[in-house]
Coordinates of C-alpha atoms in Angstrom, one line a residue:
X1 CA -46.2 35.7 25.2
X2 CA -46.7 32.9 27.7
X3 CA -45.5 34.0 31.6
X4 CA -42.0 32.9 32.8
X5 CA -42.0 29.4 35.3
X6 CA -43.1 30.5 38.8
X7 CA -43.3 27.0 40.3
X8 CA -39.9 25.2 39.8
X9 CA -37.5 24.8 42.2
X10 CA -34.0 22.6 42.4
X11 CA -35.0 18.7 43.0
X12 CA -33.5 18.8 46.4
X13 CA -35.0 22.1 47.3
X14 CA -38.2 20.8 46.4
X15 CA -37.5 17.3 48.7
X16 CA -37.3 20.3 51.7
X17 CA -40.1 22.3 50.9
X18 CA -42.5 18.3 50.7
X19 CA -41.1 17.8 54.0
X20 CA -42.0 21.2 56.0
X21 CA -45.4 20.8 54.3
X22 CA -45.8 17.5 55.3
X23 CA -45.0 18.3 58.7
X24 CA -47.5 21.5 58.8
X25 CA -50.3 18.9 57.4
X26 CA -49.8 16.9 60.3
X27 CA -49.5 19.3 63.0
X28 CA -53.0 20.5 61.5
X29 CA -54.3 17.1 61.6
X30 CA -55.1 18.0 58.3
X31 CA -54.4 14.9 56.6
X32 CA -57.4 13.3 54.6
X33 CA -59.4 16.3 55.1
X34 CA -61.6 17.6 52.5
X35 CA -61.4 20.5 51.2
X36 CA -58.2 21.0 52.8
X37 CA -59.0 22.7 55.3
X38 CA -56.9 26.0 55.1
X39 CA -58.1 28.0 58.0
X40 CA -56.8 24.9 59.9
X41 CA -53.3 24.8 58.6
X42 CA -52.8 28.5 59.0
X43 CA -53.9 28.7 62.5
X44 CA -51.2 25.2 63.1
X45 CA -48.3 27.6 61.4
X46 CA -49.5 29.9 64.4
X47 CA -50.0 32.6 62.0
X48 CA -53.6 34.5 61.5
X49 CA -55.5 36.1 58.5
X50 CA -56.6 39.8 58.0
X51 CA -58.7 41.5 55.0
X52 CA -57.2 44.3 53.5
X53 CA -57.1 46.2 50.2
X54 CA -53.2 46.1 49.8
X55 CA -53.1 49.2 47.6
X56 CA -49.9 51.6 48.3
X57 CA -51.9 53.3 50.7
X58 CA -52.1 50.5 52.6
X59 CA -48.4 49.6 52.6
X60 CA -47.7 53.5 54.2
X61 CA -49.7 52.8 56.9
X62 CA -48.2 49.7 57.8
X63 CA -45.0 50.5 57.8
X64 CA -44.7 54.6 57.2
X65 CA -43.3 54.3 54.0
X66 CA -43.1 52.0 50.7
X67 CA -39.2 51.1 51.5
X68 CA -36.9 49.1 49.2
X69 CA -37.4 46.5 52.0
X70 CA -41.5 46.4 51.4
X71 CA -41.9 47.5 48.1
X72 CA -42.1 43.8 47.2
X73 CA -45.4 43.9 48.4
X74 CA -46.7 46.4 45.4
X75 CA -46.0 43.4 43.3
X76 CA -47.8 40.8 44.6
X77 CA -50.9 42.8 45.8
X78 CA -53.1 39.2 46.5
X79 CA -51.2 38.6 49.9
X80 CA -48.8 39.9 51.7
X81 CA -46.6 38.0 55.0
X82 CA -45.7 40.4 58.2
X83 CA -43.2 38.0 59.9
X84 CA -43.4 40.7 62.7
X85 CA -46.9 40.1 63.5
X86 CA -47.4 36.5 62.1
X87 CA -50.2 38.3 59.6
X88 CA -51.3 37.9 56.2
X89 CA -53.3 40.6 54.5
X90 CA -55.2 39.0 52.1
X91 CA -57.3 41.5 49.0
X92 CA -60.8 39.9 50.3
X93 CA -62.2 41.1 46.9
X94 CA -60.5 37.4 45.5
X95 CA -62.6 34.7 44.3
X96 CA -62.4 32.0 47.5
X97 CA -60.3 29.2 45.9
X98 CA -57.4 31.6 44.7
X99 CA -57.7 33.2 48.2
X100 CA -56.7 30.0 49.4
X101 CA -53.9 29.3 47.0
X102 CA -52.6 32.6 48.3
X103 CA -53.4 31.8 51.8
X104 CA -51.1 28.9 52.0
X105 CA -48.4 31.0 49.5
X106 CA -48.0 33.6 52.4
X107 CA -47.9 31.0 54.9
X108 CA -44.8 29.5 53.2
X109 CA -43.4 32.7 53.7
X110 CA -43.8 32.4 57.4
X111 CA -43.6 28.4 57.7
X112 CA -40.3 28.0 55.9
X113 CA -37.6 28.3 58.5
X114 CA -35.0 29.9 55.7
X115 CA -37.8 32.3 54.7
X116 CA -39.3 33.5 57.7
X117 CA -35.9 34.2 59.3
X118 CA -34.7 36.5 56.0
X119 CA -37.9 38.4 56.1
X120 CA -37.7 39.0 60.0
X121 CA -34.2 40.7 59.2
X122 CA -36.0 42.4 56.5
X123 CA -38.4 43.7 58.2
X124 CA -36.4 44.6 61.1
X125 CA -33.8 46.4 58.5
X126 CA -31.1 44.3 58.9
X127 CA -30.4 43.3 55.3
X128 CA -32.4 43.6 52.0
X129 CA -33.7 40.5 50.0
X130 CA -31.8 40.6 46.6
X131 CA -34.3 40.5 43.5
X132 CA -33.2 37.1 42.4
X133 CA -33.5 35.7 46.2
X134 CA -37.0 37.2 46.1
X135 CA -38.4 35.6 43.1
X136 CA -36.8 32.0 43.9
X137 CA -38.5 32.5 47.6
X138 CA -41.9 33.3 45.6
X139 CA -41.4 29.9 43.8
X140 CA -40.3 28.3 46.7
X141 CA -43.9 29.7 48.2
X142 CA -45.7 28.9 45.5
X143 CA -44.5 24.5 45.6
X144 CA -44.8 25.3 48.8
X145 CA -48.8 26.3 48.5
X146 CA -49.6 23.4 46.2
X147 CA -48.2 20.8 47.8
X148 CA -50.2 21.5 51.1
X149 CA -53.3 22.3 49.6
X150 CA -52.9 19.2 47.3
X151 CA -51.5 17.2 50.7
X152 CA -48.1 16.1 49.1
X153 CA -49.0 12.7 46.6
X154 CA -52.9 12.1 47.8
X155 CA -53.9 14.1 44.6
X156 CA -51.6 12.5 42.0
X157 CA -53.5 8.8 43.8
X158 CA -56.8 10.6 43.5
X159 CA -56.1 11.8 40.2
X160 CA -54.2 8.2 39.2
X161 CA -57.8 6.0 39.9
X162 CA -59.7 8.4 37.7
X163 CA -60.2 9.0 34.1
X164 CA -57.4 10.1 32.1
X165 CA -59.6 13.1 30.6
X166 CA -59.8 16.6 31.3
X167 CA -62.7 16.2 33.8
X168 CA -60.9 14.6 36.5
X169 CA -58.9 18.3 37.5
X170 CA -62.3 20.3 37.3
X171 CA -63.8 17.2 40.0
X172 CA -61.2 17.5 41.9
X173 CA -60.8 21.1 42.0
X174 CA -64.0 20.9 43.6
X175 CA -62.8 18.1 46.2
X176 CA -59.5 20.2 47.4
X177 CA -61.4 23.8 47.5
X178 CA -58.5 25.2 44.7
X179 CA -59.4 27.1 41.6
X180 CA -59.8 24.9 38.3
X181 CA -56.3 26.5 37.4
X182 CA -54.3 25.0 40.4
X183 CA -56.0 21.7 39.7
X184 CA -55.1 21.4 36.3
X185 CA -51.3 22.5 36.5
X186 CA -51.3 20.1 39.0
X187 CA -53.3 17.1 37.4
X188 CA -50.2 17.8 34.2
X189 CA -47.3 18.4 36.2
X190 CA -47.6 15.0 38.4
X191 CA -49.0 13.3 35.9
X192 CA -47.2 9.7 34.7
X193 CA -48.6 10.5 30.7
X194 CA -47.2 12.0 28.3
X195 CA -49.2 15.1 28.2
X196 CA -49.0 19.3 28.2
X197 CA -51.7 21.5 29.4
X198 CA -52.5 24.9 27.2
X199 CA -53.6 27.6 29.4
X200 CA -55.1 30.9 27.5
X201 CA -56.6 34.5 28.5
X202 CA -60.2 34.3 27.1
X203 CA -60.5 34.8 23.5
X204 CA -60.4 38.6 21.9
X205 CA -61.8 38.5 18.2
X206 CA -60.2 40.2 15.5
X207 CA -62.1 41.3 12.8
X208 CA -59.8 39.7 10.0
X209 CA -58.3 36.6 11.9
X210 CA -61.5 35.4 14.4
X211 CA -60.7 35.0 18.1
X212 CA -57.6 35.3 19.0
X213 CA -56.3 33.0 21.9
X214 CA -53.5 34.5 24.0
X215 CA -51.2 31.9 25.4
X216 CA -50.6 32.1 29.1
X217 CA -48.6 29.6 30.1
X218 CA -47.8 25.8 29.5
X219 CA -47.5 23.3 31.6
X220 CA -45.7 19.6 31.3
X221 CA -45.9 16.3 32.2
X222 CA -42.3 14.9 33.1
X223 CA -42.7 12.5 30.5
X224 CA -43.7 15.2 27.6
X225 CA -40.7 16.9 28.7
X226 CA -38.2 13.5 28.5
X227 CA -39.9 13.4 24.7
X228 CA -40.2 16.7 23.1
X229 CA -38.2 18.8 25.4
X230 CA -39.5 22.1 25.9
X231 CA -41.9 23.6 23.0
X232 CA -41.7 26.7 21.4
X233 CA -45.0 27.2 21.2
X234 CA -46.9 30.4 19.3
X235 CA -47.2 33.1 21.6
X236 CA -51.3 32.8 20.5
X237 CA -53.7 30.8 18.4
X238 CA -56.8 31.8 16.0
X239 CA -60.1 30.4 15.3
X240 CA -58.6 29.1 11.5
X241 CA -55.5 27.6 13.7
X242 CA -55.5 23.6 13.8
X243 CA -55.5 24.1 17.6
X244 CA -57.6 27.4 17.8
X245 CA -60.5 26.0 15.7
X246 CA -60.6 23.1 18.1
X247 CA -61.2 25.7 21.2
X248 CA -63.9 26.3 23.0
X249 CA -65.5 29.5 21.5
X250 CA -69.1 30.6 21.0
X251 CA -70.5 30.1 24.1
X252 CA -69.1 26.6 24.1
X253 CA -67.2 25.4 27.2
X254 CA -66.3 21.9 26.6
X255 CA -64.3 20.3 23.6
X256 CA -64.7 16.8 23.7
X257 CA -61.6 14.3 22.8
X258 CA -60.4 15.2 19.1
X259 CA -57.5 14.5 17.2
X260 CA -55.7 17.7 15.8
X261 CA -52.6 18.3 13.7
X262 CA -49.5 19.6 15.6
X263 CA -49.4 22.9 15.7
X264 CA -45.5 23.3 15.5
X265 CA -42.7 21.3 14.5
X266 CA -40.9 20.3 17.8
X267 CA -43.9 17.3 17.8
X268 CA -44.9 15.4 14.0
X269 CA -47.0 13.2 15.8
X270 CA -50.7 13.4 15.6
X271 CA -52.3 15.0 19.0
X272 CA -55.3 14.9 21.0
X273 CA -56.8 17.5 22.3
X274 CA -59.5 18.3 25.2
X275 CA -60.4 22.1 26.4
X276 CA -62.8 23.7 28.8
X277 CA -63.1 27.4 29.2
X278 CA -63.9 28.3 32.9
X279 CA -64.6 31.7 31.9
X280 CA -61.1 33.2 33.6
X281 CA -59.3 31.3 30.8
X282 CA -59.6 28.5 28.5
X283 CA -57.7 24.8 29.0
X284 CA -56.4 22.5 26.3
X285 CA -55.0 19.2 27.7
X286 CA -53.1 17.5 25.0
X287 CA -50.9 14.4 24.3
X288 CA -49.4 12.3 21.9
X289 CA -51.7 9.9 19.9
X290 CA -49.2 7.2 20.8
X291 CA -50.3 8.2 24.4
X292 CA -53.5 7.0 23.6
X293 CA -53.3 3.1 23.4
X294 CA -52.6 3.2 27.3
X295 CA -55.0 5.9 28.0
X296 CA -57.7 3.5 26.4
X297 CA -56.3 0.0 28.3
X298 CA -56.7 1.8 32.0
X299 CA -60.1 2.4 31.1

């Protein structure tokens, strides 16, 4: 079963969260600087970076117990924000671009005046963060994350000038210093086309059915939403699936441009499909075949 959204927000919420960003880029000087430089902007939110392994063990020496106040760490054992020391514990054992991602994620938590106000009264024991308050702050972090990283619109123009193909996230993945994952959501969810991006575990074979691909989560363009609305897609995909067969499998990584029959009923239209398995999970950007008359007059 594909993971719940953990990076929408409320438009205007979203409009606020841009605007600190953009302000923390600039104070940075960070602006046009590639890779973003992250050390940079943490060091501009006047907050510093510490190694740790943030196990439980961890969490009672820090504060002398796992409390209902810090238990939210156990959760999210990537990073962790101590708004009483302006530190983030990061798990150094993280490959480098998701240690970014989650570089800037706990840096929301301390850059976002609502946030890092709640967490101080947290963490002073004034008041407890409600579970639903939590998980909207870790999407508010998470927007938060990518739009600094991605410096607000200069990756949708980066991404706009280049080839409408599944490439052009992977390139610049490698421009921005994030993980092929952030890139991709990204490249879909900013994207002007109508188009949906498939993200699955690596494939486990099954002796009766062929490789079973676990879905992980989808992600849509604006557009794809306005059209189809949001698809119940199969919780996984096989090797004899329409989709599935099309997957990179085998010690293949790249599918190249095909056409494939929809997979569900929500969409009748013919799609195209284009995959890459990074090794951490596999990526199927689709779209409409209709879709593909402008996709072939930009080039």
């Amino acid at each position: 079963m594909s993971k719940a959204d953990d990076c929408s927000v409320p438009p205007e919420m979203h409009t606020e969260i841009r605007k600190h960003a953009a302000r923390l880029l600039r104070q940075a000087g960070a602006c046009d600087q590639f890779p973003t430089p992250v050390e940079k902007i943490i060091a501009a939110a006047e907050l510093s970076v510490a190694g740790a392994s943030l196990d439980e063990g961890f969490l009672k020496r820090a504060y002398g117990a796992v409390t209902g106040t810090i238990k939210k760490a156990l959760d999210k054992v990537l990073g962790l924000f101590d708004s009483q020391d302006k530190i983030i514990y990061l798990d150094l054992s993280v490959k480098e671009q998701k240690r970014r991602f989650v570089s800037l994620h706990e840096t929301g938590h301390g850059f976002l005046p609502w946030q890092r106000d709640a967490y101080a009264l947290v963490e002073d024991g004034e008041a407890e963060l409600d579970p639903e308050v939590k998980q909207e702050f870790e999407r508010q972090a998470g927007v938060f994350a990518s739009e600094v990283l991605f410096q607000i619109d200069r990756f949708e123009k980066d991404a706009k000038v280049l080839p409408f193909a599944i490439k052009t996230p992977m390139d610049l993945a490698k421009r921005y210093g994030s993980s092929v994952y952030a890139a991709m959501r990204r490249f879909v969810s900013t994207s002007h086309r109508c188009c949906a991006v498939l993200i699955f575990d690596e494939p486990v074979h099954e002796v009766s059915r062929g490789n079973r691909f676990e879905l992980r989560r989808v992600v849509a363009s604006q557009r794809f939403l306005d059209r189809f609305g949001i698809v119940k897609w199969p919780d996984a995909f096989y090797s004899r699936d329409p989709l599935g067969n099309r997957l990179p499998q085998f010690n293949k990584k790249l599918t190249k441009r095909c056409r494939i029959e929809s997979p569900i009923t929500e969409i009748s239209e013919t799609l195209y499909l284009e995959a890459f398995d990074s090794t951490y999970q596999v990526f199927a950007l689709i779209f409409p075949e209709s879709e593909l008359k402008s996709i072939m007059v930009s080039i």
